[in-house]
mmCIF file of C-alpha atoms in Angstrom:
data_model
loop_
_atom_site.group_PDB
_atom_site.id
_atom_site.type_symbol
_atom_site.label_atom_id
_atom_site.label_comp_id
_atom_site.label_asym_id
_atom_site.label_seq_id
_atom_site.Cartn_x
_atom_site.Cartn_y
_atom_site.Cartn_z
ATOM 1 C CA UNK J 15 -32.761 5.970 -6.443
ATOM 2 C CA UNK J 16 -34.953 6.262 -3.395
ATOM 3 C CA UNK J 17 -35.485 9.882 -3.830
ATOM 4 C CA UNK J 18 -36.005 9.350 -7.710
ATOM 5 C CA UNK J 19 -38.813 6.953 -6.604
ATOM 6 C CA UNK J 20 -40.348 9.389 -4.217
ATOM 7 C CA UNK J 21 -40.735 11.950 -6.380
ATOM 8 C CA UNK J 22 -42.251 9.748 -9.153
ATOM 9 C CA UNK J 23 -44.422 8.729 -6.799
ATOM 10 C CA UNK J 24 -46.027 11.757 -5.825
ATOM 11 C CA UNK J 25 -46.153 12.922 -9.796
ATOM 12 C CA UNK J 26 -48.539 9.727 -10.444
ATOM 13 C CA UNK J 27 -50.490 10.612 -7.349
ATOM 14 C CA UNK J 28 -50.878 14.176 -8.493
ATOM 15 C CA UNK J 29 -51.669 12.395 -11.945
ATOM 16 C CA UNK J 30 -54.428 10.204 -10.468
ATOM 17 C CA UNK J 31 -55.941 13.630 -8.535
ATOM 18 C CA UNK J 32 -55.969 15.067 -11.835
ATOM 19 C CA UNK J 33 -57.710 12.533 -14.328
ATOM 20 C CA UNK J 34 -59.844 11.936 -10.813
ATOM 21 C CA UNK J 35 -61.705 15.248 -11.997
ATOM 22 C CA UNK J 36 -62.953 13.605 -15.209
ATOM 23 C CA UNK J 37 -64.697 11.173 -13.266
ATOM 24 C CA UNK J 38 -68.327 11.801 -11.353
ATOM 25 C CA UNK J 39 -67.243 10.507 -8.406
ATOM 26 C CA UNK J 40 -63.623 11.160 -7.885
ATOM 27 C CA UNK J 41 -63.232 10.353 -4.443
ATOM 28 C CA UNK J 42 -62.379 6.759 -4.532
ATOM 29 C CA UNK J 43 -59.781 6.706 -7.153
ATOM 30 C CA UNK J 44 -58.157 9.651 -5.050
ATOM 31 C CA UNK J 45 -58.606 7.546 -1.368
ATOM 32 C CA UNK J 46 -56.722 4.739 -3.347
ATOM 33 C CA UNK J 47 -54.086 6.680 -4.913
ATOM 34 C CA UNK J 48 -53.564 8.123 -1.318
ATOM 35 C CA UNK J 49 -53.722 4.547 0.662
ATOM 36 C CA UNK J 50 -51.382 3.280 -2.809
ATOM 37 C CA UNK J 51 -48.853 6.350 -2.650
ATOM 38 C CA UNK J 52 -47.919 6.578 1.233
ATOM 39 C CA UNK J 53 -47.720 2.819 1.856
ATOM 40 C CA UNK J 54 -45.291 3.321 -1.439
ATOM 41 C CA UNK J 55 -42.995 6.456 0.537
ATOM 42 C CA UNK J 56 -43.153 4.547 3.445
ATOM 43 C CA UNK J 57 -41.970 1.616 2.078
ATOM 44 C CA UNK J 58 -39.010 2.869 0.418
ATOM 45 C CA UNK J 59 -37.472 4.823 3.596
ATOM 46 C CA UNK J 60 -38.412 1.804 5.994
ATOM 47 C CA UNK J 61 -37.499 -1.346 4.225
ATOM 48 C CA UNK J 62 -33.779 -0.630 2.569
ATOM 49 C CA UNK J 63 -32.840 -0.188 6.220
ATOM 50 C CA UNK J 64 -33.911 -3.755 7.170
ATOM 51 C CA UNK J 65 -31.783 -6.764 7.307
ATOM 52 C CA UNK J 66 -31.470 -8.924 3.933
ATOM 53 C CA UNK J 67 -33.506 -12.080 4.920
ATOM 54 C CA UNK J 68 -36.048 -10.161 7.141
ATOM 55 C CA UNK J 69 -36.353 -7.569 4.059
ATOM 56 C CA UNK J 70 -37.127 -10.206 1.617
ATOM 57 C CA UNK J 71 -39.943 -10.960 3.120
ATOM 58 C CA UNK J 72 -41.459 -8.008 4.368
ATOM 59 C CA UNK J 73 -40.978 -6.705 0.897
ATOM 60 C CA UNK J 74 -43.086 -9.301 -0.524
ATOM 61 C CA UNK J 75 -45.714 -9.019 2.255
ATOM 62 C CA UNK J 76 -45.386 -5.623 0.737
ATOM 63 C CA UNK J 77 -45.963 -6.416 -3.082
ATOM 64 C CA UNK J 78 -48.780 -8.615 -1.628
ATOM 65 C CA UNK J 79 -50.747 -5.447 -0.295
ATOM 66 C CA UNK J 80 -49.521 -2.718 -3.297
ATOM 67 C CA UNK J 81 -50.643 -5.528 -5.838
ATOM 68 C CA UNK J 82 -54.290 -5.475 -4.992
ATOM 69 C CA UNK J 83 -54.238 -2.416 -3.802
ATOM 70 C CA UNK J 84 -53.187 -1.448 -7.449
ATOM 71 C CA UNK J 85 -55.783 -3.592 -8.927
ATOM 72 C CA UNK J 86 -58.086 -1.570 -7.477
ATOM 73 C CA UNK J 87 -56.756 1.660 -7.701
ATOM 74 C CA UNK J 88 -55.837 0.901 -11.891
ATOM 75 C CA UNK J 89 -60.073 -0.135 -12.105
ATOM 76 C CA UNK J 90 -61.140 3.090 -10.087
ATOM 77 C CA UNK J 91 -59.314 5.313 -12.315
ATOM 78 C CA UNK J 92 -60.190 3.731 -15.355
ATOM 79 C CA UNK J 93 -56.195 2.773 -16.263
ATOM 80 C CA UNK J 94 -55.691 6.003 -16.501
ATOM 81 C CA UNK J 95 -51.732 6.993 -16.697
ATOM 82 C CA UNK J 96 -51.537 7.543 -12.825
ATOM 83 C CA UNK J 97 -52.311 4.598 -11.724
ATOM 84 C CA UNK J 98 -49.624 2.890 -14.403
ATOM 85 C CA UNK J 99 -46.764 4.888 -13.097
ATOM 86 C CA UNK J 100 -48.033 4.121 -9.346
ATOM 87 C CA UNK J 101 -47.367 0.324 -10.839
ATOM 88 C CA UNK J 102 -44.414 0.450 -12.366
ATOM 89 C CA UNK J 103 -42.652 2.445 -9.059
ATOM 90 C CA UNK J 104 -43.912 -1.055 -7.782
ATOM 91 C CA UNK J 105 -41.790 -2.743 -10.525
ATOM 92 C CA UNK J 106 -38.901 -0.259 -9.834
ATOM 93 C CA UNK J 107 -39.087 -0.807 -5.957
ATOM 94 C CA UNK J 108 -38.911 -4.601 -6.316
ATOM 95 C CA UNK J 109 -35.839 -4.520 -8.325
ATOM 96 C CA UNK J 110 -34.132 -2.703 -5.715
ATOM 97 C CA UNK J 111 -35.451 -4.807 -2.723
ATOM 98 C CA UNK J 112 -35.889 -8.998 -4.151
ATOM 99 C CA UNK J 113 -33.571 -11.111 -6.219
ATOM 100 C CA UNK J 114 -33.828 -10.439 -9.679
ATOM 101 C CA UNK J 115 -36.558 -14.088 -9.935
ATOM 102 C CA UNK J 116 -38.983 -12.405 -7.674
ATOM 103 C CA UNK J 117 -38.067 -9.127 -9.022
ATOM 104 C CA UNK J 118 -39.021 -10.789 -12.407
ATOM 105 C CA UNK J 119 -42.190 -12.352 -11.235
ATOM 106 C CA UNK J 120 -43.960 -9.002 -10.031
ATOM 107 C CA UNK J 121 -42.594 -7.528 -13.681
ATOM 108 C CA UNK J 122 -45.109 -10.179 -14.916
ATOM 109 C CA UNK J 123 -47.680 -10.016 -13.054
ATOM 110 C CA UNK J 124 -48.232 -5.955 -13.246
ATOM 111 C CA UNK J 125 -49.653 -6.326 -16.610
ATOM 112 C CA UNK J 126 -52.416 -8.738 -15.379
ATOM 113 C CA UNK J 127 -54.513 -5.467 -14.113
ATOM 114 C CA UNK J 128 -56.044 -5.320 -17.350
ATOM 115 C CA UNK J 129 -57.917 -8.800 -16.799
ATOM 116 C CA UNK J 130 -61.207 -8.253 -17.522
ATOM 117 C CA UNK J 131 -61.324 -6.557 -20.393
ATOM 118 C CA UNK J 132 -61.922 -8.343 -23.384
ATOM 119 C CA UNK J 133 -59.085 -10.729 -25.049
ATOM 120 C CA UNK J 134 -58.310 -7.648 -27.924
ATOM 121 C CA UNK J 135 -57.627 -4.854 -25.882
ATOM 122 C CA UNK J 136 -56.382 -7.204 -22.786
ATOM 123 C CA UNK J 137 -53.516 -8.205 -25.475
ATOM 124 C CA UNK J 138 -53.140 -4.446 -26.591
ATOM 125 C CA UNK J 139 -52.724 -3.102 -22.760
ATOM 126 C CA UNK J 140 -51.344 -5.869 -21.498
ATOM 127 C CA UNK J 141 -48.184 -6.263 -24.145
ATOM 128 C CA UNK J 142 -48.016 -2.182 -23.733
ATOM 129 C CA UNK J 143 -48.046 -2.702 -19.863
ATOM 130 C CA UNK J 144 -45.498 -5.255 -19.948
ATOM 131 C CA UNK J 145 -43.074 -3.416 -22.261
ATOM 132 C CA UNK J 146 -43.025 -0.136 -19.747
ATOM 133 C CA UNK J 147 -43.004 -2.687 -16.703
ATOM 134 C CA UNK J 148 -39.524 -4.366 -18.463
ATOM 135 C CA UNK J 149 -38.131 -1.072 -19.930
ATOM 136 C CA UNK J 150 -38.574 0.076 -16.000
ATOM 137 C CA UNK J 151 -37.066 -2.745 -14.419
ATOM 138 C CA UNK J 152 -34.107 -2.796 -16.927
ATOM 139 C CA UNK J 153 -33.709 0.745 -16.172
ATOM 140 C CA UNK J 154 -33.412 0.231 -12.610
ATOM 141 C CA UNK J 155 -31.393 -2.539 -12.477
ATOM 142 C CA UNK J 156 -28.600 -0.918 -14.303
ATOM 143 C CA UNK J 157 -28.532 2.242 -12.246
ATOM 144 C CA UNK J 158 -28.752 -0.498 -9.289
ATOM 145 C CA UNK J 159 -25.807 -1.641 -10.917
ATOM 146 C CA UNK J 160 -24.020 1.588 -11.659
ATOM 147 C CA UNK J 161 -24.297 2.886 -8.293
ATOM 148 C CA UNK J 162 -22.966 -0.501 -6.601
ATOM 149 C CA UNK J 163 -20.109 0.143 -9.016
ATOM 150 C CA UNK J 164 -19.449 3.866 -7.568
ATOM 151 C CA UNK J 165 -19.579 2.176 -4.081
ATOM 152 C CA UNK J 166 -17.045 -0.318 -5.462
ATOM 153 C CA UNK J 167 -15.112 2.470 -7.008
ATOM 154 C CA UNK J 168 -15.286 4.536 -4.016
ATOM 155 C CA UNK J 169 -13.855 1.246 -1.762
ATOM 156 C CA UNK J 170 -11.351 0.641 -4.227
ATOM 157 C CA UNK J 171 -9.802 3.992 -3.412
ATOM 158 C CA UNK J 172 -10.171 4.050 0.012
ATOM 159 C CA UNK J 173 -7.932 0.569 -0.389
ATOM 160 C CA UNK J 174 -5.499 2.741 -2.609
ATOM 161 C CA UNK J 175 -5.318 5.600 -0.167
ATOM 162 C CA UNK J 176 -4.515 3.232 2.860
ATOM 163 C CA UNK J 177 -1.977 1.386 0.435
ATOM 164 C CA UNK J 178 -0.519 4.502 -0.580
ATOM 165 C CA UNK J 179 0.168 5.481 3.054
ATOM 166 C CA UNK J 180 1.393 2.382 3.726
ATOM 167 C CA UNK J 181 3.956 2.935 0.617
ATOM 168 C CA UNK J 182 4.893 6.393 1.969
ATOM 169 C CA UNK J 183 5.428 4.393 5.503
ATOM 170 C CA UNK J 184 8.193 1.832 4.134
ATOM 171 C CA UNK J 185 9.693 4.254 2.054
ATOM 172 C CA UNK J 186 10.447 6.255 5.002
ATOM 173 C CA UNK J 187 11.709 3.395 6.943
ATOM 174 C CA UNK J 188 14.065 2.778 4.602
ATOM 175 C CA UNK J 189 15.409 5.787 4.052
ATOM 176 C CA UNK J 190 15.622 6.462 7.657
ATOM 177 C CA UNK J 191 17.686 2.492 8.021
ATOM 178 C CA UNK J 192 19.551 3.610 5.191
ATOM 179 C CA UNK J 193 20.996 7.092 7.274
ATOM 180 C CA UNK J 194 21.339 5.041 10.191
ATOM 181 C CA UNK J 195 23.594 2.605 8.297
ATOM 182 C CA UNK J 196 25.474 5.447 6.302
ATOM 183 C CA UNK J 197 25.887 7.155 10.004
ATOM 184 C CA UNK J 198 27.000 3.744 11.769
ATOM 185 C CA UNK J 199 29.076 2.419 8.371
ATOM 186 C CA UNK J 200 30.781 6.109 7.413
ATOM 187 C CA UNK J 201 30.775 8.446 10.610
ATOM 188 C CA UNK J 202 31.162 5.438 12.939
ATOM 189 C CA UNK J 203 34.604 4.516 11.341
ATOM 190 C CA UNK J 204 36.209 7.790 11.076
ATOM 191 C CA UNK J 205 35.179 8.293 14.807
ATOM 192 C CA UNK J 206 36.822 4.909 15.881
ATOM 193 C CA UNK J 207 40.223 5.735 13.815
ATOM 194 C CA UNK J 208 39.912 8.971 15.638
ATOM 195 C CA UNK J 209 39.365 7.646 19.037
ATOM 196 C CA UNK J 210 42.653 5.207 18.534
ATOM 197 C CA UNK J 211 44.885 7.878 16.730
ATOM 198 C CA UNK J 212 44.413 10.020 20.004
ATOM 199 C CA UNK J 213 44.830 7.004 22.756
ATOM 200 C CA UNK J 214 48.217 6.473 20.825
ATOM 201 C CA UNK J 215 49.204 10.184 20.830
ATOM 202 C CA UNK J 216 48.730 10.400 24.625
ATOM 203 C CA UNK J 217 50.258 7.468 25.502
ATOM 204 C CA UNK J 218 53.509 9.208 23.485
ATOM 205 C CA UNK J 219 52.753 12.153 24.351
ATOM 206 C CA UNK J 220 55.090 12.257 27.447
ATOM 207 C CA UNK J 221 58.180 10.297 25.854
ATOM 208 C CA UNK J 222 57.808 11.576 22.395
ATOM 209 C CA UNK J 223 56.349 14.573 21.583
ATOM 210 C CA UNK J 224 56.946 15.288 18.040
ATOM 211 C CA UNK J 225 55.507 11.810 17.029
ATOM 212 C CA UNK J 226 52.100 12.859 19.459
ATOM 213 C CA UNK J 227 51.897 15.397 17.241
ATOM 214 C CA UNK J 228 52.064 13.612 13.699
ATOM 215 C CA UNK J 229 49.676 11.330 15.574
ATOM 216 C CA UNK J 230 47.018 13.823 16.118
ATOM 217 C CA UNK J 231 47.733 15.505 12.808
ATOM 218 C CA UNK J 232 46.272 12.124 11.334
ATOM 219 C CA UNK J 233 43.457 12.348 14.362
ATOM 220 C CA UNK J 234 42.498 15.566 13.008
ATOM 221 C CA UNK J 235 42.561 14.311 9.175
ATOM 222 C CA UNK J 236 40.317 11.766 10.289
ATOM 223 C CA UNK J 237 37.610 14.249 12.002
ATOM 224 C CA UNK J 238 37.840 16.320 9.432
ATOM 225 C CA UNK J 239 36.828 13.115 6.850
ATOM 226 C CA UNK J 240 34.100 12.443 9.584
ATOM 227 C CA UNK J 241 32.990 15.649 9.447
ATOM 228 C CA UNK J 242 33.030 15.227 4.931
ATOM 229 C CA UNK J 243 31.227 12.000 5.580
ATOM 230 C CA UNK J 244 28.326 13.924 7.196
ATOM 231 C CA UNK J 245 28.172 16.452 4.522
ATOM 232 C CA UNK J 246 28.092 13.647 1.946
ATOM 233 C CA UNK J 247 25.491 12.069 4.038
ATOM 234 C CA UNK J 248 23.209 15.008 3.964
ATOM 235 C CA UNK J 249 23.999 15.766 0.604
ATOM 236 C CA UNK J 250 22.887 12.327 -0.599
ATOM 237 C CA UNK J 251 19.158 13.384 0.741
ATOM 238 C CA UNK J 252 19.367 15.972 -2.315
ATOM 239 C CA UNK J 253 22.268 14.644 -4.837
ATOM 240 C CA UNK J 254 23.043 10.905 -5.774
ATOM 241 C CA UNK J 255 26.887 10.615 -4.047
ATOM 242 C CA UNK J 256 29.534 10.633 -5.913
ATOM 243 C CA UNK J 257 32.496 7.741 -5.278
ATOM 244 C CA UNK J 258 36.320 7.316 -6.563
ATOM 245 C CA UNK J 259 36.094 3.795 -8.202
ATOM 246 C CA UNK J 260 35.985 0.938 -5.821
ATOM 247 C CA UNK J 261 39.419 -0.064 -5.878
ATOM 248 C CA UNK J 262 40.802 3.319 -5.003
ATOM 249 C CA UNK J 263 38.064 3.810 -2.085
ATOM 250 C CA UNK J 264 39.632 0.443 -0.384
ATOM 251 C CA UNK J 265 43.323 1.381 -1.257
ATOM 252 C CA UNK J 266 42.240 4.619 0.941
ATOM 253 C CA UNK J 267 40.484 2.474 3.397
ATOM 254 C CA UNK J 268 43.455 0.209 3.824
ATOM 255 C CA UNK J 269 46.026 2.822 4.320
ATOM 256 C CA UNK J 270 44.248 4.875 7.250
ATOM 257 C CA UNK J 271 44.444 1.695 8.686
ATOM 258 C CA UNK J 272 47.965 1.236 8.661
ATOM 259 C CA UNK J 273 47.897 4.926 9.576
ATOM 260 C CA UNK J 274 46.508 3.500 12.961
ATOM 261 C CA UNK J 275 49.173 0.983 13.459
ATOM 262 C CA UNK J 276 47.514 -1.912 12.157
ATOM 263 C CA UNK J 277 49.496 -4.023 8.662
ATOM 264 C CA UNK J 278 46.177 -3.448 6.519
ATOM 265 C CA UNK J 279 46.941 -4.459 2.842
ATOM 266 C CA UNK J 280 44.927 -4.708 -0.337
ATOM 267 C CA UNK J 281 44.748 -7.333 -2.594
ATOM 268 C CA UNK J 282 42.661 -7.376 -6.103
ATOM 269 C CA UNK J 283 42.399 -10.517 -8.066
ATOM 270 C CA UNK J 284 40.641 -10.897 -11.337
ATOM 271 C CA UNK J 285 39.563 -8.622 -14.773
ATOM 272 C CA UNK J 286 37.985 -5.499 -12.653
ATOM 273 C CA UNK J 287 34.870 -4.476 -14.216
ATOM 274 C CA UNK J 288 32.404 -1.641 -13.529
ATOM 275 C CA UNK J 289 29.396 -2.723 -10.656
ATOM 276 C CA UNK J 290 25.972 -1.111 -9.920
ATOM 277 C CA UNK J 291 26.943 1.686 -7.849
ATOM 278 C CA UNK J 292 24.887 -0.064 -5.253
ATOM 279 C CA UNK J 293 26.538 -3.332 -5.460
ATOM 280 C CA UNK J 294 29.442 -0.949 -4.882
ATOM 281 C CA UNK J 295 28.466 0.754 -2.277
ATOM 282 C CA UNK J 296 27.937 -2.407 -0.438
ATOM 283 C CA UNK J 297 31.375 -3.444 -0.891
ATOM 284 C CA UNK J 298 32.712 -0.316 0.026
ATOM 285 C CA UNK J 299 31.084 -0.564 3.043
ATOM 286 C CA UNK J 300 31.251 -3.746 3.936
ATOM 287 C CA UNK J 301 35.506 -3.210 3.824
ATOM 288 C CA UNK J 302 34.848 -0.347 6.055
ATOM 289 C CA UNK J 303 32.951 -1.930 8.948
ATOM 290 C CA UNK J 304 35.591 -5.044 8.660
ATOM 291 C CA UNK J 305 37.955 -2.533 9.328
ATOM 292 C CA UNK J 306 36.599 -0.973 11.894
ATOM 293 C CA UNK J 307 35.839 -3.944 13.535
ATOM 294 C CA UNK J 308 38.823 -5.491 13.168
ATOM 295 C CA UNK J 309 40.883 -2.335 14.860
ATOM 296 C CA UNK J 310 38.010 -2.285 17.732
ATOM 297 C CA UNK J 311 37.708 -5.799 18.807
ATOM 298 C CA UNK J 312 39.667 -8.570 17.004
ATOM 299 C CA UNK J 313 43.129 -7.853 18.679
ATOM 300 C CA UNK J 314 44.747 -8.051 15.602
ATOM 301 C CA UNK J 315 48.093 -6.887 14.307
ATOM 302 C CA UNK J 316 47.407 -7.183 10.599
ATOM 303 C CA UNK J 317 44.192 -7.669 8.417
ATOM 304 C CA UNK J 318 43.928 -8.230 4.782
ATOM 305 C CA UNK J 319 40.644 -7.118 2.460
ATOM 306 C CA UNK J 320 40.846 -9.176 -1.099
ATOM 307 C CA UNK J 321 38.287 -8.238 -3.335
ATOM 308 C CA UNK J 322 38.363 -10.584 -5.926
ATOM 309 C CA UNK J 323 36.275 -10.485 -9.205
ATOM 310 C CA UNK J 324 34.475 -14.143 -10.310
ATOM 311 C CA UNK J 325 34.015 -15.042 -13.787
ATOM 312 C CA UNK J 326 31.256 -16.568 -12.893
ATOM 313 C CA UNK J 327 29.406 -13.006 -12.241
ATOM 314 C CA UNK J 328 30.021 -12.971 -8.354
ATOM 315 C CA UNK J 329 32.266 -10.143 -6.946
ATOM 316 C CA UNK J 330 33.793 -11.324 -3.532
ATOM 317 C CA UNK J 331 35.323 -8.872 -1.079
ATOM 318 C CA UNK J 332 36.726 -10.493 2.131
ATOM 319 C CA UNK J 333 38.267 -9.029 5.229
ATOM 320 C CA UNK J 334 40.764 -11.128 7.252
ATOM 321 C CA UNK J 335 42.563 -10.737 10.640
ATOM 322 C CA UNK J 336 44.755 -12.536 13.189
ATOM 323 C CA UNK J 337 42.968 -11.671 15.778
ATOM 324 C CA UNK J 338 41.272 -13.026 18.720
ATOM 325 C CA UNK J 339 38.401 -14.592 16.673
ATOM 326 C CA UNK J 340 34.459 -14.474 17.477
ATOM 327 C CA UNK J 341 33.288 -14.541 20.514
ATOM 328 C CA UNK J 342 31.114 -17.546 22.003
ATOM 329 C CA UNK J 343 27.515 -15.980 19.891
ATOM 330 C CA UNK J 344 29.385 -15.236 16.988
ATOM 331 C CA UNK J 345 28.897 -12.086 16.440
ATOM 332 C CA UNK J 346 29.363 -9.544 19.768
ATOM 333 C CA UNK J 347 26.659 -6.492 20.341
ATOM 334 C CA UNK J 348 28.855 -4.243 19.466
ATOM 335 C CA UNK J 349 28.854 -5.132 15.801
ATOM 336 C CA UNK J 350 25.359 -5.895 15.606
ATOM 337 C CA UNK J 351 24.248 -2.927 14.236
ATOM 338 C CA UNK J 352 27.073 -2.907 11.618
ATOM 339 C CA UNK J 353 26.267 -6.379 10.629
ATOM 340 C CA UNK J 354 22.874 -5.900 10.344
ATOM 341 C CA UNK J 355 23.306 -3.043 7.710
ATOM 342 C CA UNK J 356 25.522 -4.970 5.868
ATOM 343 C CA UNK J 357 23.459 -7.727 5.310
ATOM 344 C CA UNK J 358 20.819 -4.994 4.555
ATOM 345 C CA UNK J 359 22.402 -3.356 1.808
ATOM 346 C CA UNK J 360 23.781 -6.750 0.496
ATOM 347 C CA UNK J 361 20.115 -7.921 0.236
ATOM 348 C CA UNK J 362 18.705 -5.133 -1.813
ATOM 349 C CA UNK J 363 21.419 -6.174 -4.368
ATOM 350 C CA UNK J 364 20.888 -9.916 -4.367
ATOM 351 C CA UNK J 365 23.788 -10.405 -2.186
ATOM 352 C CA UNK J 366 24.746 -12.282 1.172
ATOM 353 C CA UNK J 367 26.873 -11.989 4.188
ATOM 354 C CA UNK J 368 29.106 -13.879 6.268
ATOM 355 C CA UNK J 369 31.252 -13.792 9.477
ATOM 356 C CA UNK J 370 33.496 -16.932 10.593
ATOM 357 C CA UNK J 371 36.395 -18.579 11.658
ATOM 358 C CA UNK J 372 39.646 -17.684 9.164
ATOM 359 C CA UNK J 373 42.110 -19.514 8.049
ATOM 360 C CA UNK J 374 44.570 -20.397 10.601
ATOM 361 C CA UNK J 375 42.939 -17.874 12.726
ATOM 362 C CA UNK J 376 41.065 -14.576 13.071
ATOM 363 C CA UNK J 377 37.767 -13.748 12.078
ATOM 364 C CA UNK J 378 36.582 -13.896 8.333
ATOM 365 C CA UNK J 379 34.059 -11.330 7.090
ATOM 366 C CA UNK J 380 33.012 -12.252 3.633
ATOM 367 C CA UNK J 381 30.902 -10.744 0.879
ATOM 368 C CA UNK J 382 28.893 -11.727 -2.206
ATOM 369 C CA UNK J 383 27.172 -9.651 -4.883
ATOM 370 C CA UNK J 384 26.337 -10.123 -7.874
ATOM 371 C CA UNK J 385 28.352 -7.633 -11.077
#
């Protein structure tokens, strides 16, 4: 708009130069235009870059000079058509620079140059003054308005850019806690049924031989379904993974278990129905870190996993041991990270958590989610 301005500006003092020849003496109209047109260019680089109340007024100290000044300049060139568009870039300006009242109140006053002629052709000029003066000031206003909106606009998708990155951000952190609880939940147990299958061989190892051997037969069943549990891992980055049904996965579960030494049984209560595979998944897992953590710090000599379907839309899976129960915090850093990811995955599916006393004794680990 400013350069818009300038360049009008310097068309209506080229105007005045040129109807300026008409006249016998030409010099004042083009002294006027002059004194009119580079108080104008100044204005309109020097006073956008003031503050808002200091503008407002030196803006009207401004109108105050350019209004006379005008006057003047509209008499000495006979209202010729230069010295109207040197007015109206007034009009223009002030829109830009005042609230729209004061704005308003120079868009009235413009046409007052033509005082002094008589009350015919004062109403004639006047009314034709006042429509270009409006028309001018309407203008300007809405391309005032247009270009706040393409500052707006431009804002607004600054905002969306940041917000986007933010949305790339969290997605990433969730992927990445979702490996890290795949890697703790999947990898983490074969490694631990591992670790025990091969203390057992080589404390038989010397006495019995041939069972050391069946011993780490199972040891290296077991690395090889770490090593399958990786694989799936990584291929879930590309594929969605593919399960047996839930109670098969914890029959499996169970029985490497009792593979270890430990009386792991399965029990399945209710009409089984089909879950989310996430709601699944949680399960799944959540047997599978009970597991583990019953064979790597309860003490126990038998654990039992019921997963027992609600008719009340609630699927409950609960693992159960005899062992030496919690410890004084109730919950032991070693399981920490385990229990945090299953509380993680049980909260993206509406469901909950919890670890207590059991029955009698032993340590509880119970599960809720909705199917």
């Amino acid at each position: 708009m400013t350069r818009v301005l300038a360049v009008m500006t310097c068309l209506a003092l080229l105007t005045v130069a040129a109807e300026a020849t008409d006249d016998p003496h030409p010099l004042l109209a083009i002294a006027l235009g002059t004194t009119y047109a580079v108080h104008a260019l100044v204005s309109l680089w020097w006073l956008p870059r003031q503050p808002v109340p200091r503008r407002y007024w030196l803006t009207a100290a401004h109108v105050c000079l350019q209004l006379p000044l005008g006057v003047l300049l509209f008499g000495a060139a006979h209202a010729g058509v230069g010295a109207t568009l040197l007015l109206l870039v007034l009009v223009s300006q002030c829109v830009l620079l005042l609230p729209l009242p004061a704005a308003a109140a120079v868009t009235a006053v413009v046409p007052l140059v033509h005082l002094g002629m008589g009350w015919a052709d004062f109403a004639r000029n006047a009314l034709g003054l006042l429509g270009a003066a409006v028309f001018t000031a309407l203008v300007t206003a809405l391309l005032l308005q247009a270009q706040r909106a393409r500052a707006g606009l431009a804002e607004a998708n600054e905002l969306l850019r940041g917000y986007a990155a933010q949305a790339a951000e969290l997605a990433t952190t969730r992927e990445r806690n979702r490996l890290a609880r795949d890697i703790h939940d999947g990898l983490g147990h074969h490694l631990t049924v591992v670790q025990m299958q091969v203390q057992a061989a080589r404390a038989v190892l010397p006495t019995d031989p041939a069972r050391a051997d069946a011993v780490l037969a199972k040891a290296q069943h077991q690395a090889s379904e770490a090593l399958a549990e990786v694989r799936r891992s990584v291929a879930t980055l590309r594929d969605p993974v593919v399960r047996p049904p839930l109670r098969a996965a914890l029959e499996t579960l169970t029985g490497e278990a009792a593979a270890t030494g430990l009386d792991a049984t399965l029990e399945v209560t209710g009409p089984e129905r089909p879950l989310p595979q996430e709601a699944e998944e949680s399960l799944f897992r959540s047997a599978q870190e009970g597991l583990t953590n019953v064979r790597k710090h309860a003490g126990a000599t038998c654990a039992r996993v019921t997963l027992a379907y609600g008719g009340d839309g609630t699927v409950r899976l609960a693992v159960r041991d005899d062992g030496r129960g919690l410890s004084p915090d109730g919950n032991g850093g070693s399981r920490s990270f385990g229990l945090l990811g299953l509380r993680e995955r049980a909260a993206r599916v509406g469901g909950r958590v919890t670890v207590g006393p059991a029955p009698g004794s032993g340590t509880e680990l119970l599960v809720e989610v909705p199917g």
